[in-house]
Amino acid sequence: MRPRTRRGGGRPTIADVARKAGVGAITVSRALREPDRVSRELREQIDKAVAELGYVLDRNARALASARADVVAVLVPSLTNNVFADVVRGLYDGLGDSHLQLHIGNTHYSGLEEERLLQGFIGQRPSAVVLSGIDQTATSRAILKEAGCPVVQIMEIGTDPIDMMIGFSHVEGGRAVTRHLIEAGYRRIGFIGARMDPRSQRRLAGYRAALEEAGLFDLRLVTTTTAPSSVSLGRELFRDALAKVPTLDAVFCNNDDLAVGVLFECNRAALAVPGKIGIAGFNDLEMMDVAYPSITSVRTPRYDIGRRAIAMARAAIAGERPEQRVVDTGFELMRRESTAR
Amino acid sequence: MRPRTRRGGGRPTIADVARKAGVGAITVSRALREPDRVSRELREQIDKAVAELGYVLDRNARALASARADVVAVLVPSLTNNVFADVVRGLYDGLGDSHLQLHIGNTHYSGLEEERLLQGFIGQRPSAVVLSGIDQTATSRAILKEAGCPVVQIMEIGTDPIDMMIGFSHVEGGRAVTRHLIEAGYRRIGFIGARMDPRSQRRLAGYRAALEEAGLFDLRLVTTTTAPSSVSLGRELFRDALAKVPTLDAVFCNNDDLAVGVLFECNRAALAVPGKIGIAGFNDLEMMDVAYPSITSVRTPRYDIGRRAIAMARAAIAGERPEQRVVDTGFELMRRESTAR
DNA sequence: TTGTACGCGTTATCAA
DNA sequence: TTGATAACGCGTACAA
């Protein structure tokens, strides 16, 4: 029975390299992974053969044989959102010289989509999973608990981590910025929110708590939509809010895109900022400091969260026990011209 | 000799499912891939067994056995850049109901990094490769030609596609917007550019060509940096440009972030836009239309390019020959208040 | 429509 | 330090 034709595109395999270098296949494998455990002589022959053949390791075969994929699965709710773009940048930078790869999945703010993606990713036997927020479905939590790999929830903290967590309290963020507005002398402080995902909801809760403490809360001050955030949406929501409450003297925006839209609308309508209207955003995009007037916001350590999430994952992959399972990064209120009255 | 302990984490395999469902392993495999080719009765038994066992397909094993990974490798120069965030969104949406996965790599605008990533991705035997621009290194081109899978270069067009291409001419984009500024009556038109990657260089070339046609070109009008683009950088570069050429009456910004920075700086310095200074950007981010004054820009079909690139890749994977290897999507000049004088 | 035998390219195990 | 052998879990080819 003659050997069948090779299925793979005829690309060189580890056996080809071994033959050419005059060694066993396993020695080639070792030379590639742990060069120190192979004698210098053989290593050089092998390197030469690899170069001549243009050999490229088949990651699928490696993953199958070693039952782990050197892949970190990452689930974020959006790729368009600057916030998660920064997180992902931090994740990449956190990889450093490890041979880990990042596989990014976009949940589109849907728990069900997260479940679906998780199924797919788990099928790759990732070395770790990083995912956003703390509102996973019961099924997702079950999948992750059974996956047997480190899991890092990011951008938020809570009391019941699947495994590890790093982020900050969105309730406290919302509360801090709202208190600042109150202290600045504003009294009719509106909340403008888009998307209204769980983190936005919690920012709203912080806003409400702060206003209630001060006896200033009024439901009509809250203007939200589930539509995705954008600058133009900021303009629209602000118009709506002003129509509802003509005495509005400040707005806390769910995020910075909205705040910029509000600022442009104030400029257009000749509403003085911060004199007539105070504006505060959330996340502190780079633009906020450059805007005229510059816009108050809550600086969230997105990039850092990304870096440290990978560091936590790498430590756990290496078998280390985390010092703390839940890491609170905090946030920083950036007071600027838009609320300086 | 007793069977050794299983290497994998003891997760159920296709054989376990087959045993439980009382069928052959291959029937389970088929039921998963091509349900129509398995009798309804068996299919139901199999689905039940899968659910009860919590079976998850091992994608690595599938990829190894079938010599293809159902993965599209995507290389973009940046994830922070809104432009590529939109492209990636388009790519995801283009996937539709296919069982393809996207694996995103970030080249950080480096040809060498692109090469390195390509090596890694090719090791996964992707079904297709999507990459940005037309300036790949010779090595990258060689790797791709040998990969034997469809390749789509996006965001730009040129005369020598590796395989397929979809995008538009950045030279023409730069030329169009510059001509518009000239027609609007501006005479001392500056160019402000950050990053200055190949596409930025070509926008600059278009700008220069248009000004030279009109006899208005002057090297001192050009202010660039290789630093990454940002709103604050737009402010800085505009200040530099104005210091060099105090008679400056308009600026074409390499991209919209810079343009927004210029607008804020004009507001702060009380330079009337468009009266005293005209401003034009590139890419037409959503914000441009909301800004006050709204900002002229070149709308680039980023999302669409993403979608169509995947469509082209899918067609090629399915064995179809493309109608055209190079697709010019064009662009659209959006005339707005910032240049309406 | 279903099943059998084998191979995919690599690594773990164990022995030399 | 090196190598032979047997998995890893699934899909292809072919036969029934």
XYZ file of C-alpha atoms (C1' of nucleotides) in Angstrom:
714
model
C 0.000 0.000 0.000
C 1.734 3.184 -1.174
C 1.662 6.189 1.126
C -1.063 8.612 0.309
C -0.218 12.088 -0.775
C 0.457 14.457 2.052
C -2.608 16.416 3.024
C -1.001 19.556 4.261
C 0.142 21.912 1.551
C 3.419 20.027 1.376
C 4.995 22.344 3.855
C 8.044 21.078 5.670
C 7.418 19.363 8.983
C 9.530 18.828 12.003
C 10.476 15.430 10.577
C 11.883 17.083 7.458
C 13.996 19.338 9.599
C 15.136 16.399 11.706
C 16.172 14.403 8.659
C 18.046 17.313 7.165
C 19.831 18.042 10.435
C 20.525 14.373 11.039
C 18.784 14.224 14.402
C 15.555 12.931 15.894
C 12.322 14.832 15.559
C 11.964 15.331 19.262
C 15.344 16.993 19.428
C 14.184 19.533 16.891
C 11.099 20.140 18.960
C 13.225 20.719 22.019
C 15.684 22.928 20.221
C 12.753 25.134 19.283
C 11.214 25.325 22.738
C 14.107 24.940 25.160
C 17.321 25.629 23.264
C 19.373 25.285 26.429
C 18.610 21.626 26.736
C 20.139 20.802 23.361
C 23.868 20.763 22.693
C 25.195 23.731 20.858
C 26.357 21.626 17.951
C 22.988 20.077 17.230
C 21.243 23.329 17.828
C 23.228 25.004 15.101
C 22.576 22.206 12.633
C 18.906 22.425 13.434
C 18.739 26.186 13.099
C 20.426 25.878 9.732
C 17.980 23.236 8.545
C 15.026 25.306 9.733
C 16.258 28.302 7.807
C 16.999 26.344 4.634
C 13.654 24.594 4.618
C 11.702 27.692 5.615
C 10.118 25.599 8.315
C 7.256 27.178 10.256
C 5.907 25.471 13.338
C 2.314 24.296 13.083
C 0.619 25.839 16.080
C -2.417 23.618 15.739
C -0.349 20.479 16.057
C 1.523 21.919 18.983
C -1.700 22.886 20.704
C -3.158 19.444 20.144
C -0.112 17.608 21.403
C 0.511 19.793 24.394
C -3.139 20.404 25.213
C -2.656 24.146 25.538
C -2.634 26.850 22.978
C -0.457 29.683 24.253
C -3.437 31.857 23.545
C -5.178 34.313 25.805
C -8.819 34.723 24.850
C -10.074 38.270 25.315
C -13.710 39.303 25.289
C -14.581 42.982 25.036
C -18.002 44.530 24.417
C -16.813 46.871 21.668
C -13.846 47.567 19.462
C -15.026 50.973 18.291
C -15.132 52.340 21.790
C -11.901 54.172 22.592
C -12.034 52.808 26.096
C -11.655 49.223 25.014
C -9.174 50.134 22.327
C -6.949 51.379 25.140
C -7.547 48.268 27.185
C -6.572 46.087 24.263
C -3.428 48.136 23.732
C -2.521 47.538 27.357
C -3.175 43.845 26.952
C -0.868 43.652 23.960
C 1.854 45.564 25.733
C 1.494 43.308 28.746
C 2.382 40.315 26.590
C 5.983 41.458 26.477
C 8.333 38.725 25.338
C 6.019 35.876 26.244
C 5.030 33.671 23.339
C 1.387 34.188 24.157
C -1.061 35.306 21.520
C -4.171 37.373 22.060
C -7.444 36.321 20.472
C -9.954 39.112 20.644
C -13.679 38.580 20.573
C -16.341 41.273 20.388
C -19.447 40.605 22.452
C -21.335 43.670 21.233
C -22.505 44.199 24.800
C -24.473 40.971 24.647
C -24.267 38.318 27.311
C -25.506 35.697 24.894
C -22.903 36.628 22.339
C -20.336 36.376 25.096
C -21.488 32.845 25.791
C -21.249 31.928 22.138
C -17.764 33.338 21.772
C -16.672 31.657 24.958
C -17.698 28.276 23.554
C -15.542 28.905 20.517
C -12.583 30.162 22.459
C -12.665 27.364 25.011
C -12.452 24.999 22.053
C -9.008 26.389 21.468
C -7.977 25.501 25.011
C -6.648 28.955 25.774
C -4.041 29.482 28.472
C -6.201 32.161 30.034
C -9.388 34.156 29.499
C -9.813 37.896 29.988
C -13.299 39.330 29.883
C -15.032 42.608 30.572
C -17.274 43.416 33.464
C -18.858 41.243 36.080
C -22.247 40.510 34.566
C -21.584 37.200 32.869
C -24.495 34.804 32.434
C -24.703 31.762 34.670
C -23.795 29.610 31.696
C -20.707 31.670 30.949
C -19.605 31.433 34.531
C -20.078 27.679 34.466
C -18.089 27.322 31.250
C -15.271 29.363 32.709
C -15.172 27.521 35.995
C -14.847 24.245 34.108
C -12.273 25.579 31.682
C -9.560 25.107 34.257
C -7.569 28.116 33.122
C -7.008 31.479 34.802
C -9.812 33.971 34.256
C -9.481 37.733 34.705
C -12.515 39.995 34.768
C -11.549 43.566 33.988
C -12.763 47.179 34.139
C -14.901 46.640 37.177
C -14.779 45.075 40.580
C -17.300 43.120 42.552
C -17.556 40.666 45.383
C -17.843 37.393 43.519
C -14.933 36.933 41.101
C -14.955 33.899 38.820
C -11.241 33.782 39.445
C -9.489 37.180 39.408
C -10.604 40.761 38.878
C -9.054 44.121 38.190
C -10.896 47.398 37.776
C -12.639 50.058 39.762
C -16.049 50.963 41.113
C -18.232 52.723 38.579
C -20.677 53.630 41.311
C -17.933 55.527 43.131
C -16.816 57.152 39.874
C -20.287 58.450 39.226
C -20.645 59.572 42.795
C -17.309 61.428 42.818
C -17.983 63.458 39.719
C -21.498 64.310 40.830
C -20.287 65.495 44.226
C -17.771 67.675 42.439
C -20.547 69.286 40.431
C -22.524 69.923 43.574
C -19.506 71.461 45.270
C -18.937 73.646 42.226
C -22.339 75.150 42.934
C -24.509 73.475 40.334
C -27.990 72.526 41.499
C -29.945 71.192 38.549
C -27.500 68.507 37.490
C -28.635 66.248 34.683
C -27.429 62.761 33.799
C -26.999 61.936 30.116
C -26.361 58.333 29.263
C -26.029 56.236 26.129
C -25.815 52.469 25.729
C -26.646 52.007 29.402
C -24.717 48.804 29.801
C -24.222 47.585 33.376
C -21.271 49.899 34.000
C -23.282 52.890 32.836
C -26.088 51.814 35.099
C -23.741 51.827 38.030
C -22.417 55.270 37.168
C -26.003 56.402 37.161
C -26.499 54.800 40.555
C -23.524 56.767 41.897
C -24.919 59.968 40.419
C -28.275 59.325 41.983
C -26.797 58.525 45.377
C -24.794 61.751 45.401
C -27.794 63.865 44.417
C -30.045 62.166 46.954
C -27.505 62.822 49.687
C -27.749 66.489 48.773
C -31.488 66.408 48.384
C -31.172 67.393 44.727
C -32.368 64.293 42.931
C -35.192 64.520 40.433
C -36.053 61.742 38.012
C -36.638 64.213 35.210
C -32.959 65.080 35.336
C -32.075 61.685 33.894
C -31.957 61.286 30.116
C -30.782 57.963 28.753
C -30.966 55.758 25.700
C -29.750 52.290 24.862
C -28.392 53.536 21.522
C -24.605 53.410 21.157
C -22.767 56.464 22.358
C -21.556 59.104 19.924
C -20.783 62.785 19.776
C -23.935 63.539 17.848
C -25.982 61.579 20.340
C -24.558 63.804 23.060
C -25.965 66.769 21.221
C -29.401 65.160 20.837
C -29.686 63.994 24.412
C -28.628 67.378 25.710
C -31.323 69.056 23.658
C -33.856 66.596 25.053
C -32.662 67.165 28.589
C -32.864 70.916 28.219
C -36.354 70.689 26.787
C -37.448 68.601 29.766
C -35.713 70.741 32.379
C -35.062 74.283 31.091
C -33.397 75.197 34.379
C -30.682 72.561 33.866
C -27.338 74.027 34.888
C -24.978 71.064 34.527
C -24.742 67.596 32.985
C -22.788 64.522 33.929
C -22.275 62.466 30.781
C -21.989 58.765 30.920
C -18.882 59.062 28.770
C -16.686 61.566 26.999
C -18.128 61.312 23.506
C -21.418 62.565 24.820
C -19.705 65.335 26.770
C -17.966 66.599 23.645
C -21.292 66.628 21.842
C -22.800 68.654 24.659
C -19.919 71.107 24.496
C -20.330 71.624 20.760
C -24.049 72.111 21.204
C -23.457 74.678 23.943
C -21.037 76.489 21.643
C -23.564 76.447 18.864
C -26.406 77.637 21.091
C -24.169 80.221 22.755
C -24.648 78.705 26.209
C -21.620 79.698 28.257
C -19.577 76.822 29.662
C -19.042 76.637 32.625
C -21.015 79.770 33.468
C -24.434 78.766 32.236
C -23.866 75.019 31.884
C -21.318 72.786 33.582
C -20.143 69.671 31.743
C -18.475 66.523 33.030
C -17.637 63.330 31.193
C -16.309 59.890 32.050
C -13.089 58.076 31.058
C -10.941 61.116 30.336
C -10.130 60.668 26.696
C -7.075 62.560 25.573
C -9.296 65.154 23.877
C -10.876 66.371 27.090
C -7.831 68.326 28.137
C -7.505 70.005 24.749
C -11.133 70.987 24.298
C -12.073 74.614 24.712
C -13.054 74.905 27.399
C -11.322 71.792 28.685
C -13.758 69.246 30.047
C -13.898 67.713 33.512
C -13.829 63.933 33.465
C -13.029 60.804 35.451
C -9.701 59.338 34.434
C -9.902 55.567 34.279
C -6.689 53.540 34.069
C -7.739 51.533 31.048
C -4.329 50.914 29.574
C -2.957 49.949 32.951
C -5.821 47.595 33.603
C -4.969 45.843 30.337
C -1.300 45.492 31.213
C -1.928 44.302 34.720
C -4.662 41.887 33.654
C -2.158 40.122 31.421
C 0.430 40.192 34.182
C -2.064 38.517 36.499
C -2.914 35.957 33.847
C 0.738 35.208 33.153
C 1.490 34.763 36.824
C -1.423 32.395 37.186
C -0.388 30.442 34.099
C 3.027 30.104 35.681
C 1.320 28.585 38.687
C 1.688 31.491 41.062
C -1.058 32.279 43.530
C -2.302 35.863 43.219
C -1.710 38.087 46.221
C -5.233 39.355 45.885
C -7.961 38.058 43.657
C -9.669 41.435 43.382
C -7.588 44.505 42.532
C -9.123 47.967 42.828
C -7.214 50.364 40.585
C -9.245 53.383 41.594
C -9.825 56.345 39.302
C -8.985 60.032 39.318
C -11.318 62.998 39.039
C -9.878 65.519 36.574
C -11.265 68.952 37.418
C -11.178 71.263 34.413
C -12.580 74.466 32.984
C -15.973 73.049 32.038
C -16.995 72.869 35.699
C -14.960 75.762 37.144
C -17.489 78.356 37.938
C -0.189 -2.724 29.315
C -2.901 -0.524 30.761
C -3.800 2.683 28.954
C -1.938 5.691 30.247
C -3.804 8.557 31.782
C -5.259 10.929 29.297
C -3.136 13.996 28.628
C -5.905 16.446 28.004
C -7.745 17.774 30.977
C -10.124 14.846 30.812
C -12.601 16.774 28.740
C -15.077 14.754 26.744
C -14.044 13.930 23.186
C -15.956 13.087 20.129
C -15.517 9.420 20.997
C -17.254 9.947 24.321
C -20.159 11.563 22.569
C -20.271 8.743 20.038
C -20.326 6.087 22.737
C -23.062 7.857 24.646
C -25.145 8.326 21.525
C -24.491 4.779 20.375
C -23.034 5.786 17.007
C -19.642 6.028 15.344
C -17.325 8.902 16.012
C -17.372 10.042 12.423
C -21.132 10.345 12.532
C -20.812 12.735 15.428
C -18.234 14.698 13.481
C -20.574 14.945 10.535
C -23.563 15.826 12.660
C -21.578 18.774 13.912
C -20.380 20.000 10.516
C -23.073 18.939 8.087
C -26.205 18.129 10.042
C -28.153 17.541 6.854
C -26.127 14.484 6.001
C -27.069 12.670 9.187
C -30.452 11.130 9.811
C -32.702 13.120 12.058
C -32.907 10.326 14.582
C -29.177 10.023 15.090
C -28.756 13.764 15.032
C -31.091 14.156 17.959
C -29.357 11.459 19.973
C -26.054 13.148 19.246
C -27.257 16.614 20.162
C -28.536 15.197 23.409
C -25.249 13.505 24.203
C -23.330 16.681 23.372
C -25.468 18.689 25.739
C -25.301 16.156 28.552
C -21.545 15.791 28.317
C -20.889 19.490 27.858
C -18.835 18.560 24.863
C -16.856 21.359 23.184
C -15.166 20.723 19.882
C -11.378 20.963 19.970
C -10.547 23.453 17.262
C -6.898 22.564 17.321
C -7.557 18.965 16.527
C -9.979 19.940 13.806
C -7.463 22.323 12.285
C -4.755 19.724 12.349
C -6.861 17.017 10.809
C -8.394 19.159 8.130
C -5.288 21.264 7.474
C -7.223 24.481 7.676
C -8.168 26.563 10.615
C -11.332 28.435 9.669
C -9.435 31.497 10.747
C -8.906 34.742 8.901
C -5.709 36.439 9.998
C -6.015 40.218 10.092
C -3.104 42.623 10.349
C -3.796 46.261 11.155
C -1.288 48.955 12.081
C -3.215 50.194 15.103
C -6.136 49.316 17.298
C -6.410 52.700 18.980
C -6.979 54.479 15.720
C -10.697 54.950 15.089
C -10.145 54.258 11.441
C -9.006 50.713 11.981
C -11.534 50.156 14.713
C -14.176 50.777 12.047
C -12.432 48.495 9.587
C -12.352 45.714 12.145
C -16.025 46.226 12.868
C -16.718 45.827 9.183
C -14.628 42.687 9.070
C -16.571 41.171 11.949
C -19.892 42.047 10.392
C -18.726 40.581 7.101
C -18.282 37.210 8.776
C -22.050 36.807 8.969
C -23.041 33.221 9.646
C -19.810 31.696 8.412
C -17.925 29.703 11.006
C -14.807 31.761 10.357
C -12.923 33.374 13.201
C -10.929 36.571 13.018
C -7.482 36.716 14.539
C -6.307 40.274 14.804
C -2.671 41.287 14.921
C -1.338 44.772 15.553
C 1.714 45.714 13.510
C 2.213 49.079 15.205
C 2.945 50.541 11.788
C 6.066 48.397 11.529
C 6.869 46.289 8.496
C 9.137 44.071 10.542
C 6.469 43.506 13.146
C 4.134 42.628 10.308
C 6.602 39.996 9.142
C 6.887 38.556 12.622
C 3.134 38.372 13.083
C 2.711 36.857 9.662
C 5.053 34.018 10.590
C 2.958 33.280 13.636
C -0.331 33.485 11.813
C 0.779 31.342 8.916
C 1.673 28.714 11.506
C -2.047 28.516 12.183
C -2.750 27.798 8.519
C -5.397 30.485 8.218
C -8.080 30.286 5.568
C -7.239 33.820 4.435
C -5.125 36.809 5.337
C -6.260 40.442 5.405
C -3.649 43.134 5.811
C -3.422 46.888 5.634
C -1.792 48.930 2.947
C 0.443 48.000 0.084
C 3.886 48.477 1.573
C 4.678 44.990 2.775
C 8.316 43.948 2.940
C 9.667 41.600 0.284
C 9.815 38.851 2.891
C 6.190 39.372 3.860
C 5.155 39.214 0.240
C 7.105 35.994 -0.219
C 5.543 34.414 2.867
C 2.090 35.328 1.634
C 2.617 34.088 -1.889
C 3.719 30.727 -0.494
C 0.906 30.567 2.029
C -1.461 29.386 -0.652
C -4.466 31.136 0.843
C -6.402 34.186 -0.340
C -4.830 37.480 0.604
C -6.662 40.817 0.699
C -4.816 44.103 1.035
C -7.117 46.818 2.311
C -7.483 50.585 2.717
C -5.409 51.403 -0.308
C -4.999 50.432 -3.917
C -1.952 49.950 -6.086
C -0.822 48.241 -9.246
C 0.807 45.132 -7.846
C -1.578 43.197 -5.587
C -0.249 40.152 -3.782
C -3.623 38.628 -4.524
C -6.599 40.981 -4.041
C -6.994 44.576 -2.951
C -9.754 46.897 -1.840
C -9.389 50.541 -0.933
C -8.938 53.935 -2.463
C -6.229 56.318 -3.565
C -4.877 58.438 -0.762
C -3.091 60.639 -3.259
C -6.415 61.495 -4.851
C -7.986 62.046 -1.442
C -5.321 64.541 -0.514
C -5.586 66.197 -3.889
C -9.355 66.529 -3.746
C -9.485 68.205 -0.376
C -6.646 70.556 -1.247
C -8.341 71.603 -4.472
C -11.460 72.311 -2.483
C -9.517 74.606 -0.164
C -8.069 76.440 -3.140
C -11.504 76.826 -4.709
C -12.822 78.153 -1.408
C -10.352 80.974 -1.787
C -7.597 79.968 0.610
C -4.068 80.715 -0.583
C -1.636 79.876 2.212
C -2.737 76.318 2.826
C -0.704 74.339 5.307
C -0.379 70.573 5.693
C -0.322 69.156 9.192
C 0.594 65.518 9.493
C 1.219 63.038 12.287
C 2.540 59.487 12.160
C 3.400 59.920 8.478
C 2.928 56.306 7.567
C 2.841 55.496 3.851
C -0.797 56.482 3.467
C -0.153 59.828 5.108
C 2.795 60.320 2.802
C 0.549 59.805 -0.177
C -2.047 62.243 1.120
C 0.774 64.719 1.409
C 1.784 63.951 -2.170
C -1.763 64.708 -3.313
C -1.762 67.944 -1.345
C 1.538 68.951 -2.889
C 0.415 68.108 -6.400
C -2.726 70.215 -6.040
C -0.828 73.196 -4.678
C 1.848 72.943 -7.348
C -0.812 72.881 -10.041
C -2.059 76.161 -8.623
C 1.425 77.556 -8.143
C 0.828 77.805 -4.393
C 3.228 75.228 -3.010
C 5.804 76.227 -0.433
C 7.784 73.730 1.608
C 7.397 75.809 4.736
C 3.685 75.128 4.621
C 4.298 71.498 5.555
C 4.472 70.556 9.239
C 4.791 66.899 10.094
C 5.937 64.549 12.791
C 6.249 60.807 13.096
C 4.627 60.926 16.533
C 1.224 59.238 16.778
C -1.737 61.408 15.967
C -3.831 62.962 18.714
C -6.042 65.950 19.336
C -3.403 67.630 21.464
C -0.805 67.043 18.775
C -3.100 68.855 16.345
C -2.957 71.847 18.638
C 0.844 71.732 18.892
C 1.465 71.292 15.199
C -0.924 74.094 14.351
C 0.932 76.431 16.704
C 4.213 75.417 15.056
C 2.783 75.937 11.601
C 1.443 79.353 12.486
C 4.781 80.366 13.987
C 6.544 79.357 10.783
C 4.008 80.938 8.443
C 2.004 83.692 10.177
C 0.021 84.302 6.990
C -1.377 80.761 7.074
C -5.069 80.857 6.154
C -6.011 77.183 6.039
C -4.783 73.745 7.071
C -5.352 70.291 5.659
C -4.873 67.808 8.457
C -3.666 64.352 7.775
C -6.548 63.063 9.879
C -9.505 64.188 11.905
C -7.974 64.048 15.375
C -5.526 66.719 14.345
C -8.265 68.788 12.767
C -10.273 68.785 15.977
C -7.177 69.908 17.853
C -6.723 72.741 15.392
C -10.330 73.790 15.818
C -10.066 73.881 19.603
C -6.873 75.906 19.346
C -8.531 78.372 16.962
C -11.407 78.701 19.434
C -8.999 79.298 22.268
C -6.944 81.826 20.290
C -10.078 83.498 18.939
C -9.153 82.810 15.339
C -12.362 82.748 13.342
C -13.131 79.519 11.496
C -13.623 79.545 8.524
C -13.112 83.309 8.190
C -9.555 83.595 9.374
C -8.539 79.931 9.175
C -10.015 77.119 7.114
C -9.771 73.577 8.456
C -10.069 70.244 6.692
C -9.476 66.748 8.034
C -9.345 63.237 6.669
C -11.510 60.140 7.292
C -14.661 61.917 8.385
C -15.121 60.666 11.899
C -18.634 61.003 13.191
C -17.602 64.018 15.286
C -16.759 66.207 12.311
C -20.362 66.873 11.478
C -21.243 67.785 15.058
C -18.305 70.089 15.744
C -18.944 73.793 15.876
C -18.232 74.845 13.268
C -18.607 71.503 11.520
C -15.383 70.371 9.893
C -14.759 69.531 6.249
C -13.262 66.065 5.755
C -12.798 63.202 3.338
C -15.201 60.378 4.043
C -13.491 57.039 3.659
C -15.596 53.860 3.497
C -13.715 52.071 6.236
C -16.541 49.931 7.518
C -17.509 48.972 4.008
C -13.962 48.085 3.102
C -13.912 45.720 6.063
C -17.143 44.036 5.051
C -16.217 43.709 1.429
C -12.725 42.466 2.205
C -14.231 39.558 4.110
C -16.695 38.967 1.315
C -13.817 38.771 -1.158
C -11.910 36.430 1.117
C -14.925 34.187 1.604
C -15.563 34.000 -2.105
C -11.951 33.083 -2.734
C -12.006 30.455 0.038
C -15.057 29.007 -1.679
C -12.990 28.755 -4.838
C -14.590 31.565 -6.763
C -12.458 33.724 -8.991
C -12.773 37.418 -8.171
C -14.310 39.608 -10.839
C -11.601 42.138 -10.236
C -8.493 41.746 -8.166
C -8.292 45.450 -7.362
C -11.400 47.262 -6.131
C -11.409 51.046 -5.895
C -14.046 52.126 -3.386
C -13.412 55.818 -3.885
C -14.036 58.404 -1.190
C -16.311 61.401 -0.712
C -15.371 64.986 0.046
C -17.624 66.326 2.798
C -17.764 70.107 2.491
C -18.696 71.736 5.795
C -18.674 75.005 7.672
C -14.974 74.986 8.504
C -14.078 75.757 4.884
C -17.160 77.713 3.812
C -15.922 81.203 3.464
C -26.472 7.180 5.382
C -22.908 5.092 8.279
C -18.502 3.076 9.647
C -13.272 1.550 9.465
C -8.582 2.620 9.146
C -5.329 5.875 9.107
C -2.863 10.201 9.058
C -2.405 15.261 10.395
C 2.431 17.489 13.032
C 3.667 17.884 17.399
C 4.872 16.764 22.265
C 4.873 13.629 26.679
C 6.709 9.566 28.453
C 10.102 6.652 29.274
C 14.408 4.482 28.309
C 19.155 4.721 26.791
C 21.773 15.023 26.164
C 19.198 12.244 22.863
C 15.797 9.189 20.796
C 11.761 5.632 19.985
C 7.053 5.232 20.702
C 2.648 6.447 21.698
C -0.680 9.541 22.201
C -3.422 14.284 21.309
C -8.748 14.617 18.976
C -10.457 15.026 14.738
C -11.285 14.620 9.486
C -10.371 12.287 4.929
C -10.588 8.451 1.976
C -12.723 4.610 0.961
C -15.825 0.859 1.628
C -20.189 -1.002 2.985
